[in-house]
Short mmCIF file of C-alpha atoms and ligand atoms in Angstrom, two decimals:
data_model
loop_
_atom_site.label_atom_id
_atom_site.label_comp_id
_atom_site.label_asym_id
_atom_site.label_seq_id
_atom_site.Cartn_x
_atom_site.Cartn_y
_atom_site.Cartn_z
CA MET A 17 -42.09 222.62 -35.41
CA THR A 18 -44.24 225.01 -37.43
CA GLN A 19 -45.31 228.22 -35.82
CA PRO A 20 -47.68 229.79 -38.29
CA GLN A 21 -49.21 231.92 -35.58
CA GLU A 22 -45.94 233.57 -34.64
CA HIS A 23 -44.57 233.69 -38.15
CA ARG A 24 -47.48 234.81 -40.28
CA ALA A 25 -47.84 237.89 -38.20
CA GLN A 26 -48.78 241.19 -39.78
CA PHE A 27 -47.27 244.58 -39.23
CA ALA A 28 -49.56 246.13 -36.64
CA THR A 29 -49.91 249.69 -37.88
CA ARG A 30 -49.81 251.72 -41.07
CA LEU A 31 -46.94 253.73 -39.62
CA GLY A 32 -45.13 250.47 -38.94
CA VAL A 33 -45.45 249.49 -42.61
CA VAL A 34 -43.86 252.75 -43.69
CA ALA A 35 -41.14 252.50 -41.03
CA VAL A 36 -40.08 248.98 -42.04
CA THR A 37 -40.20 249.66 -45.78
CA VAL A 38 -38.33 252.94 -45.54
CA GLY A 39 -36.04 251.27 -43.00
CA SER A 40 -35.16 248.61 -45.54
CA ALA A 41 -34.58 251.16 -48.28
CA VAL A 42 -32.57 253.71 -46.30
CA GLY A 43 -29.12 252.32 -45.58
CA LEU A 44 -25.51 252.38 -46.68
CA GLY A 45 -26.95 252.79 -50.19
CA ASN A 46 -28.11 256.31 -49.37
CA ILE A 47 -25.54 257.64 -46.96
CA TRP A 48 -22.37 255.87 -48.11
CA ARG A 49 -22.93 254.82 -51.72
CA PHE A 50 -25.05 257.69 -53.11
CA PRO A 51 -22.69 260.55 -52.13
CA TYR A 52 -19.63 258.81 -53.55
CA GLU A 53 -21.39 257.79 -56.75
CA ALA A 54 -22.73 261.33 -57.16
CA GLY A 55 -19.30 262.73 -56.30
CA ALA A 56 -17.60 260.55 -58.90
CA ASN A 57 -20.27 261.10 -61.58
CA GLY A 58 -20.64 264.87 -61.64
CA GLY A 59 -23.09 265.54 -58.78
CA ALA A 60 -26.43 266.99 -59.91
CA ALA A 61 -26.57 265.25 -63.29
CA PHE A 62 -26.21 261.89 -61.56
CA MET A 63 -28.83 262.83 -59.01
CA LEU A 64 -31.42 263.76 -61.64
CA LEU A 65 -30.83 260.55 -63.58
CA ASN A 66 -31.11 258.58 -60.38
CA LEU A 67 -34.43 260.25 -59.53
CA PHE A 68 -35.70 259.42 -63.00
CA PHE A 69 -34.89 255.73 -62.52
CA VAL A 70 -36.31 255.69 -59.00
CA PHE A 71 -39.72 256.87 -60.14
CA VAL A 72 -39.98 255.35 -63.63
CA ILE A 73 -38.51 251.91 -62.92
CA GLY A 74 -38.11 251.70 -59.15
CA VAL A 75 -41.71 252.49 -58.19
CA PRO A 76 -43.29 250.03 -60.69
CA VAL A 77 -40.91 247.23 -59.68
CA MET A 78 -41.60 247.99 -56.02
CA CYS A 79 -45.35 247.81 -56.70
CA ALA A 80 -44.78 244.49 -58.48
CA GLU A 81 -43.01 243.13 -55.39
CA PHE A 82 -45.79 244.42 -53.14
CA VAL A 83 -48.52 242.85 -55.28
CA ILE A 84 -46.78 239.46 -55.41
CA GLY A 85 -46.03 239.47 -51.68
CA ARG A 86 -49.33 240.72 -50.36
CA HIS A 87 -51.47 238.59 -52.66
CA SER A 88 -49.63 235.38 -51.86
CA GLY A 89 -49.11 236.25 -48.19
CA THR A 90 -46.00 234.13 -47.98
CA ASN A 91 -42.22 234.07 -48.50
CA VAL A 92 -40.53 234.78 -51.82
CA ARG A 93 -40.04 231.13 -52.79
CA SER A 94 -43.63 230.02 -52.07
CA ALA A 95 -45.04 233.19 -53.61
CA PHE A 96 -43.72 232.17 -57.04
CA ARG A 97 -44.55 228.52 -56.55
CA ARG A 98 -48.15 229.31 -55.69
CA MET A 99 -48.84 231.99 -58.24
CA ALA A 100 -46.85 230.79 -61.25
CA PRO A 101 -48.32 228.51 -63.90
CA VAL A 102 -44.90 226.99 -64.57
CA GLN A 103 -42.63 225.69 -61.82
CA ALA A 104 -39.54 227.23 -63.43
CA TRP A 105 -40.56 230.60 -61.95
CA GLY A 106 -39.61 229.17 -58.56
CA ILE A 107 -36.02 229.89 -59.57
CA VAL A 108 -36.65 233.62 -59.01
CA GLY A 109 -37.34 232.83 -55.37
CA TYR A 110 -34.09 230.93 -55.03
CA ILE A 111 -32.14 233.72 -56.75
CA GLY A 112 -33.55 236.18 -54.22
CA ILE A 113 -32.71 233.99 -51.25
CA ALA A 114 -29.16 233.27 -52.42
CA ALA A 115 -28.43 236.87 -53.40
CA SER A 116 -29.82 238.25 -50.16
CA ILE A 117 -27.33 236.16 -48.19
CA LEU A 118 -24.44 237.31 -50.40
CA ILE A 119 -25.42 240.97 -50.00
CA LEU A 120 -25.93 240.52 -46.26
CA SER A 121 -22.39 239.11 -45.99
CA PHE A 122 -20.47 241.96 -47.61
CA TYR A 123 -22.85 244.65 -46.35
CA SER A 124 -22.20 243.51 -42.78
CA VAL A 125 -18.47 244.07 -43.27
CA VAL A 126 -19.04 247.74 -44.16
CA ALA A 127 -21.57 248.04 -41.34
CA GLY A 128 -18.88 246.58 -39.05
CA TRP A 129 -16.52 249.35 -40.20
CA THR A 130 -19.10 251.91 -39.06
CA MET A 131 -18.98 250.33 -35.58
CA GLU A 132 -15.18 250.67 -35.51
CA TYR A 133 -15.59 254.30 -36.57
CA ILE A 134 -18.12 255.02 -33.83
CA TYR A 135 -15.49 253.70 -31.43
CA ARG A 136 -12.72 255.74 -33.08
CA SER A 137 -14.83 258.91 -33.08
CA ILE A 138 -14.88 258.70 -29.32
CA ALA A 139 -11.38 257.25 -28.76
CA GLY A 140 -9.69 259.52 -31.32
CA PHE A 141 -8.63 258.96 -34.92
CA GLY A 142 -4.91 259.29 -34.27
CA GLY A 143 -4.24 261.81 -37.04
CA SER A 144 -6.02 264.52 -38.96
CA THR A 145 -4.81 264.73 -42.54
CA ALA A 146 -6.51 262.82 -45.34
CA THR A 147 -3.31 260.82 -45.86
CA ALA A 148 -3.17 259.83 -42.20
CA MET A 149 -6.83 258.78 -42.41
CA HIS A 150 -6.13 256.80 -45.53
CA ASN A 151 -3.27 254.94 -43.89
CA SER A 152 -5.20 254.25 -40.74
CA PHE A 153 -8.25 253.00 -42.65
CA ASP A 154 -6.06 250.70 -44.74
CA ALA A 155 -4.27 249.39 -41.68
CA PHE A 156 -7.60 248.71 -39.98
CA ALA A 157 -9.37 247.06 -42.93
CA SER A 158 -6.44 244.80 -43.74
CA GLY A 159 -5.98 243.87 -40.10
CA ASN A 160 -7.94 240.58 -40.13
CA VAL A 161 -9.05 240.29 -36.52
CA ARG A 162 -10.82 243.59 -35.82
CA PRO A 163 -12.85 243.82 -39.03
CA THR A 164 -13.95 240.19 -38.64
CA LEU A 165 -14.99 240.72 -35.03
CA TRP A 166 -16.95 243.86 -35.94
CA THR A 167 -18.70 241.98 -38.75
CA ILE A 168 -19.72 239.30 -36.27
CA ALA A 169 -20.76 241.90 -33.70
CA PHE A 170 -22.94 243.64 -36.26
CA LEU A 171 -24.63 240.37 -37.21
CA LEU A 172 -25.30 239.68 -33.53
CA CYS A 173 -27.18 243.01 -33.31
CA ASN A 174 -29.18 241.83 -36.30
CA TYR A 175 -29.90 238.55 -34.55
CA ALA A 176 -31.13 240.30 -31.42
CA ILE A 177 -33.80 242.10 -33.43
CA LEU A 178 -34.79 239.30 -35.80
CA ALA A 179 -35.17 236.61 -33.14
CA ARG A 180 -37.91 238.71 -31.51
CA GLY A 181 -40.08 238.28 -34.58
CA VAL A 182 -41.85 240.45 -37.10
CA GLU A 183 -43.95 242.71 -34.89
CA LYS A 184 -41.94 242.79 -31.68
CA GLY A 185 -38.56 242.83 -33.42
CA ILE A 186 -38.57 244.29 -36.91
CA GLU A 187 -41.55 246.63 -36.62
CA LYS A 188 -40.86 247.89 -33.12
CA VAL A 189 -37.20 248.63 -33.78
CA SER A 190 -37.97 250.37 -37.08
CA ASN A 191 -40.62 252.50 -35.37
CA ILE A 192 -37.97 253.78 -32.97
CA LEU A 193 -34.93 253.96 -35.22
CA MET A 194 -36.44 255.61 -38.30
CA PRO A 195 -37.65 258.81 -36.56
CA LEU A 196 -34.32 258.96 -34.69
CA LEU A 197 -32.48 258.69 -37.98
CA PHE A 198 -34.44 261.61 -39.45
CA VAL A 199 -33.71 263.76 -36.40
CA ILE A 200 -29.96 263.09 -36.69
CA LEU A 201 -30.10 263.80 -40.43
CA ILE A 202 -31.86 267.14 -40.02
CA ALA A 203 -29.47 268.24 -37.25
CA PHE A 204 -26.56 267.44 -39.57
CA CYS A 205 -28.04 269.31 -42.52
CA ILE A 206 -28.50 272.48 -40.49
CA HIS A 207 -24.94 272.20 -39.28
CA SER A 208 -23.59 271.71 -42.81
CA LEU A 209 -25.62 274.57 -44.27
CA PHE A 210 -23.82 277.01 -41.98
CA MET A 211 -20.36 276.00 -43.20
CA PRO A 212 -18.31 278.66 -45.03
CA LYS A 213 -18.37 276.90 -48.40
CA ALA A 214 -21.88 275.50 -48.14
CA ARG A 215 -22.82 277.29 -51.36
CA GLU A 216 -20.13 275.54 -53.41
CA GLY A 217 -21.14 272.17 -52.02
CA LEU A 218 -24.78 272.77 -52.80
CA THR A 219 -23.99 274.02 -56.30
CA PHE A 220 -22.07 270.82 -56.94
CA LEU A 221 -25.03 268.79 -55.73
CA PHE A 222 -27.88 270.75 -57.31
CA HIS A 223 -26.52 272.40 -60.46
CA PRO A 224 -26.58 269.82 -63.24
CA ASP A 225 -23.80 269.77 -65.79
CA PHE A 226 -25.16 267.44 -68.43
CA SER A 227 -21.84 267.22 -70.25
CA LYS A 228 -20.80 264.97 -67.36
CA ILE A 229 -23.35 262.32 -68.33
CA SER A 230 -21.87 259.27 -69.99
CA ALA A 231 -23.16 255.75 -70.57
CA ARG A 232 -21.40 254.76 -67.38
CA THR A 233 -23.24 257.45 -65.40
CA VAL A 234 -26.55 256.12 -66.69
CA LEU A 235 -25.67 252.59 -65.63
CA SER A 236 -24.54 253.61 -62.18
CA ALA A 237 -27.63 255.77 -61.66
CA MET A 238 -29.91 252.83 -62.38
CA GLY A 239 -27.90 250.37 -60.30
CA GLN A 240 -28.03 252.86 -57.47
CA ALA A 241 -31.84 253.14 -57.74
CA PHE A 242 -32.26 249.37 -57.47
CA PHE A 243 -29.85 248.92 -54.62
CA SER A 244 -31.16 251.86 -52.67
CA LEU A 245 -34.83 250.85 -52.95
CA SER A 246 -34.01 247.23 -51.91
CA LEU A 247 -35.44 245.88 -55.16
CA GLY A 248 -34.84 242.72 -57.13
CA LEU A 249 -34.36 240.10 -54.44
CA GLY A 250 -37.85 239.82 -53.08
CA GLY A 251 -37.08 241.68 -49.85
CA LEU A 252 -40.22 243.69 -50.38
CA ILE A 253 -42.16 240.58 -51.48
CA THR A 254 -41.28 239.14 -48.07
CA TYR A 255 -42.29 242.30 -46.21
CA ALA A 256 -45.51 242.65 -48.22
CA GLY A 257 -46.37 239.14 -47.05
CA TYR A 258 -46.86 240.80 -43.64
CA PHE A 259 -49.00 243.70 -45.00
CA SER A 260 -52.68 243.77 -44.21
CA LYS A 261 -55.23 243.74 -47.03
CA LYS A 262 -55.85 247.41 -46.32
CA THR A 263 -52.30 248.66 -46.88
CA PRO A 264 -52.37 251.02 -49.90
CA LEU A 265 -49.56 249.69 -52.09
CA VAL A 266 -49.17 252.57 -54.55
CA LYS A 267 -49.09 255.20 -51.82
CA THR A 268 -46.63 253.17 -49.77
CA SER A 269 -44.29 252.74 -52.71
CA LEU A 270 -44.43 256.43 -53.67
CA LEU A 271 -43.80 257.45 -50.08
CA THR A 272 -40.91 255.00 -49.72
CA ALA A 273 -39.31 256.13 -52.99
CA SER A 274 -39.68 259.80 -51.99
CA LEU A 275 -38.31 259.40 -48.48
CA ASP A 276 -35.46 257.21 -49.72
CA SER A 277 -34.46 259.82 -52.31
CA LEU A 278 -34.83 262.57 -49.74
CA VAL A 279 -32.38 260.81 -47.41
CA ALA A 280 -29.87 260.34 -50.23
CA ILE A 281 -30.12 264.03 -51.14
CA LEU A 282 -29.84 265.07 -47.49
CA ALA A 283 -26.72 262.88 -47.19
CA GLY A 284 -25.34 264.92 -50.11
CA VAL A 285 -26.36 268.16 -48.38
CA ILE A 286 -24.46 267.00 -45.30
CA ILE A 287 -21.33 265.80 -47.04
CA PHE A 288 -20.56 268.18 -49.95
CA PRO A 289 -20.56 271.50 -48.06
CA ALA A 290 -18.08 269.87 -45.65
CA VAL A 291 -15.97 268.44 -48.49
CA PHE A 292 -15.64 271.88 -50.15
CA THR A 293 -15.17 273.79 -46.91
CA TYR A 294 -12.27 271.56 -45.89
CA GLY A 295 -10.73 271.41 -49.36
CA GLN A 296 -11.29 267.72 -49.96
CA GLU A 297 -11.99 265.80 -53.14
CA PRO A 298 -15.71 265.08 -53.92
CA ALA A 299 -14.75 262.23 -56.27
CA ALA A 300 -12.88 260.26 -53.60
CA GLY A 301 -14.98 257.12 -54.25
CA PRO A 302 -16.03 254.51 -51.69
CA LYS A 303 -13.52 255.84 -49.19
CA LEU A 304 -15.24 259.26 -49.13
CA VAL A 305 -17.08 258.41 -45.93
CA PHE A 306 -14.31 256.51 -44.12
CA GLU A 307 -11.29 258.63 -45.06
CA VAL A 308 -12.39 262.07 -46.18
CA LEU A 309 -15.08 262.65 -43.56
CA PRO A 310 -12.97 261.71 -40.52
CA ALA A 311 -10.30 264.14 -41.77
CA ILE A 312 -12.98 266.81 -41.89
CA PHE A 313 -14.43 265.92 -38.49
CA SER A 314 -11.04 266.13 -36.84
CA GLU A 315 -10.69 269.78 -37.90
CA MET A 316 -14.22 270.77 -37.00
CA SER A 317 -15.16 272.27 -33.68
CA GLY A 318 -17.26 269.73 -31.81
CA GLY A 319 -15.93 267.15 -34.26
CA VAL A 320 -16.10 264.31 -31.75
CA VAL A 321 -19.83 264.73 -31.33
CA TRP A 322 -20.57 265.13 -35.04
CA SER A 323 -18.36 262.25 -36.00
CA THR A 324 -19.93 259.91 -33.44
CA LEU A 325 -23.38 260.98 -34.56
CA PHE A 326 -22.54 260.45 -38.22
CA PHE A 327 -21.26 256.91 -37.84
CA LEU A 328 -24.11 256.12 -35.47
CA LEU A 329 -26.49 257.27 -38.20
CA LEU A 330 -24.76 255.00 -40.68
CA PHE A 331 -24.87 252.07 -38.26
CA LEU A 332 -28.58 252.46 -37.46
CA ALA A 333 -29.48 252.87 -41.12
CA SER A 334 -27.54 249.70 -41.96
CA LEU A 335 -29.28 247.73 -39.25
CA THR A 336 -32.81 248.42 -40.49
CA SER A 337 -31.64 247.39 -43.98
CA THR A 338 -29.91 244.15 -43.03
CA ILE A 339 -32.91 242.92 -41.06
CA SER A 340 -34.87 243.10 -44.31
CA MET A 341 -32.19 241.10 -46.14
CA SER A 342 -32.15 238.45 -43.43
CA GLU A 343 -35.92 238.19 -43.37
CA ILE A 344 -35.94 236.95 -47.00
CA SER A 345 -34.39 233.63 -46.06
CA ILE A 346 -35.78 233.48 -42.53
CA ALA A 347 -39.34 233.63 -43.88
CA TRP A 348 -38.51 230.79 -46.25
CA PHE A 349 -36.85 228.67 -43.54
CA CYS A 350 -39.92 229.13 -41.31
CA ASP A 351 -42.70 228.66 -43.88
CA ASP A 352 -41.31 225.96 -46.12
CA LEU A 353 -38.64 224.21 -44.10
CA HIS A 354 -40.81 224.40 -40.97
CA MET A 355 -38.14 225.75 -38.66
CA THR A 356 -38.91 227.78 -35.57
CA ARG A 357 -38.21 231.48 -35.87
CA ARG A 358 -35.22 231.22 -33.56
CA ARG A 359 -33.64 228.37 -35.45
CA ALA A 360 -34.24 230.04 -38.77
CA THR A 361 -32.65 233.23 -37.50
CA ARG A 362 -29.68 231.35 -36.11
CA LEU A 363 -29.14 229.59 -39.42
CA ASN A 364 -29.35 232.81 -41.43
CA ILE A 365 -27.01 234.72 -39.13
CA GLY A 366 -24.64 231.73 -38.91
CA ILE A 367 -24.25 231.52 -42.69
CA ALA A 368 -23.81 235.29 -42.91
CA MET A 369 -21.14 235.19 -40.18
CA ALA A 370 -19.17 232.54 -42.07
CA LEU A 371 -19.42 234.29 -45.44
CA GLY A 372 -19.11 237.76 -43.89
CA SER A 373 -15.85 236.75 -42.19
CA LEU A 374 -14.48 235.62 -45.54
CA CYS A 375 -15.42 239.01 -47.00
CA ALA A 376 -13.79 240.84 -44.09
CA LEU A 377 -10.63 238.75 -44.43
CA SER A 378 -10.49 239.41 -48.17
CA PHE A 379 -9.06 242.84 -47.30
CA GLY A 380 -6.35 241.09 -45.29
CA CYS A 381 -4.98 237.56 -45.32
CA LEU A 382 -7.36 236.32 -48.03
CA GLY A 383 -6.49 239.26 -50.31
CA GLY A 384 -4.59 237.00 -52.67
CA PHE A 385 -7.54 234.64 -53.13
CA LYS A 386 -9.29 235.73 -56.31
CA ILE A 387 -12.48 234.55 -58.03
CA PHE A 388 -12.55 235.72 -61.67
CA GLY A 389 -9.86 238.22 -60.73
CA MET A 390 -11.88 239.68 -57.85
CA THR A 391 -11.46 239.39 -54.08
CA ILE A 392 -14.27 237.58 -52.25
CA PHE A 393 -15.80 240.89 -51.12
CA ASP A 394 -15.72 242.35 -54.64
CA PHE A 395 -17.01 239.13 -56.16
CA PHE A 396 -20.03 238.97 -53.82
CA ASP A 397 -20.73 242.64 -54.47
CA TYR A 398 -20.37 242.27 -58.24
CA VAL A 399 -22.43 239.10 -58.64
CA SER A 400 -25.26 240.26 -56.43
CA SER A 401 -25.48 243.96 -57.38
CA ASN A 402 -24.67 243.70 -61.07
CA VAL A 403 -26.08 240.32 -62.00
CA LEU A 404 -28.60 238.87 -59.54
CA LEU A 405 -30.29 242.16 -58.61
CA PRO A 406 -31.09 243.32 -62.16
CA VAL A 407 -31.99 239.81 -63.34
CA GLY A 408 -34.27 239.36 -60.31
CA GLY A 409 -35.83 242.81 -60.82
CA MET A 410 -36.48 242.12 -64.48
CA LEU A 411 -38.09 238.74 -63.82
CA ILE A 412 -40.23 240.17 -61.01
CA SER A 413 -41.62 242.92 -63.22
CA ILE A 414 -42.22 240.49 -66.11
CA PHE A 415 -43.99 238.17 -63.71
CA ALA A 416 -46.31 240.88 -62.38
CA GLY A 417 -46.77 242.47 -65.82
CA TRP A 418 -47.32 239.38 -67.96
CA VAL A 419 -47.86 236.23 -65.92
CA LEU A 420 -50.27 237.44 -63.26
CA LYS A 421 -53.82 238.31 -64.32
CA LYS A 422 -54.11 242.02 -64.99
CA SER A 423 -57.33 242.20 -63.00
CA LEU A 424 -55.55 240.79 -59.96
CA VAL A 425 -52.67 243.27 -60.19
CA ARG A 426 -55.12 246.13 -60.68
CA ARG A 427 -57.22 245.10 -57.73
CA GLU A 428 -54.19 244.89 -55.44
CA LEU A 429 -52.89 248.27 -56.62
CA GLU A 430 -56.23 250.02 -56.27
CA ILE A 431 -57.10 248.84 -52.76
CA SER A 432 -57.50 251.80 -50.39
CA ALA A 433 -56.05 254.08 -53.01
CA GLY A 434 -59.21 255.83 -54.23
CA HIS A 435 -58.47 257.65 -57.44
CA THR A 436 -55.39 255.76 -58.63
CA ARG A 437 -57.01 254.00 -61.64
CA ARG A 438 -54.94 255.84 -64.23
CA LEU A 439 -51.84 255.57 -62.12
CA ALA A 440 -52.38 251.81 -61.78
CA GLY A 441 -52.62 251.56 -65.58
CA ALA A 442 -49.37 253.48 -66.01
CA LEU A 443 -47.64 251.32 -63.41
CA ILE A 444 -48.72 248.12 -65.13
CA PHE A 445 -47.44 249.50 -68.45
CA CYS A 446 -44.07 250.18 -66.82
CA MET A 447 -44.01 246.66 -65.35
CA GLN A 448 -44.73 245.18 -68.77
CA TYR A 449 -42.48 247.21 -71.03
CA VAL A 450 -40.41 250.05 -69.59
CA ALA A 451 -38.81 248.28 -66.64
CA PRO A 452 -37.87 244.98 -68.36
CA VAL A 453 -36.44 246.70 -71.44
CA CYS A 454 -34.44 249.30 -69.48
CA ILE A 455 -33.13 246.72 -67.05
CA LEU A 456 -32.13 244.37 -69.85
CA VAL A 457 -30.19 247.08 -71.69
CA VAL A 458 -28.47 248.23 -68.54
CA PHE A 459 -27.70 244.68 -67.49
CA LEU A 460 -26.18 243.70 -70.84
CA ALA A 461 -24.14 246.90 -70.88
CA GLY A 462 -23.16 246.38 -67.27
CA ILE A 463 -21.68 242.95 -67.91
CA GLY A 464 -20.07 244.24 -71.08
CA ILE A 465 -22.09 242.32 -73.67
CA ILE A 466 -23.29 245.49 -75.41
CA LYS A 467 -21.43 248.78 -75.60
CA LEU A 468 -23.39 251.95 -74.89
N1 LIG B 6 -31.60 249.44 -49.69
C1 LIG B 6 -30.54 249.17 -48.78
C2 LIG B 6 -29.57 250.34 -48.82
O1 LIG B 6 -29.76 251.28 -49.50
C3 LIG B 6 -29.86 247.87 -49.07
C4 LIG B 6 -30.81 246.72 -49.14
C5 LIG B 6 -31.64 246.27 -48.15
C6 LIG B 6 -31.03 245.89 -50.25
N2 LIG B 6 -32.37 245.22 -48.60
C7 LIG B 6 -32.02 244.94 -49.87
C8 LIG B 6 -30.49 245.90 -51.51
C9 LIG B 6 -32.47 244.00 -50.78
C10 LIG B 6 -30.94 244.94 -52.41
C11 LIG B 6 -31.93 244.02 -52.07
O2 LIG B 6 -28.57 250.31 -48.16
#
């Protein structure tokens, strides 16, 4: 049964549009991934490069997604089918849908870990040194049953929101969670700034040492920008399909990029003063948040409260991001395959539960099962983040820059934006040249075809 009425809803308010878009952008990418990437790549230098990519490539690609989504007013697959002169462009839609399910699957595993850590924050970590934390994290992640159950539990939370629909589910929850998230973040920052070695932490984060920049740093900084802004898979095409004709696209993208970067920087402001104060290693990698931070929390006064709050923050941020990933395929199931919203949601969450369980088990009993030498989790992460995301992003910006009529793109960008004529011109130039060329170079270097 088709339910166009229910499905082709629009976000009700301007604030709602910002909340859902920022909600999609702010997630594990900012609070988990950014600090460890910055920590491993020399801090401030990485941050500056990342900001460069966010505004020079991220904002134009985001505007491209907004233009495609709002103008077509439909899901990512139909958007290309309707607007493209050649049917082959429809492939971009399928790439987005497939990649979004892969990302959702491994992302939910990490989000499930945050649920275990909320529980442990309250129940006790059972140790306090970094080594003890390392051992207990390893034991947990390789334990099969618990991580799989948490992955499923997380996806059920997702289901509960998505099944309620666009306005009553996605928009309403984002309107509540996003302000809450900012309050928790600010409270944390103030707390961190009063730590004894706050200055060292902040110097690490804000004082750039450009000798630390290598080709690899450049690649990671761009990958981080894409991942963090939710670009390349049509997540924002899908959301823009629910924007009203009055939503100012350029302003919304600039605001989203700024708030997203702000949250990443604030996550750094929270984490690095603590890392230096408690004598930990800033370059600890992906385990920074799950091993180093709990060790710090267990020494801190009021650690239970701060630890619970931190993992709650991570959990809430993940939730508003995964609903945007799910919506990519749900919108397609509803519009094109004529499913009801509930059925579409069930199908999306069902697939993610199956694949997500495989990812969770790849730290345990499926650890020996390798695809191109990678575990299932690493393979999903690698294929989606390093291949499908950049390829999708490049094709989206080429599509908006070259295939769509310039007058159409201009009109969409200039609506309700007053004096943005010159800015619109610059954005279109970036969509045509800067973004595709940069992404191509980074992509080829990333998969090892060219050496930088
Ligand atoms: N931006 C989110 C984060 O930083 C992740 C995310 C949500 C995403 N939707 C996406 C990444 C779509 C790529 C594509 O955690």
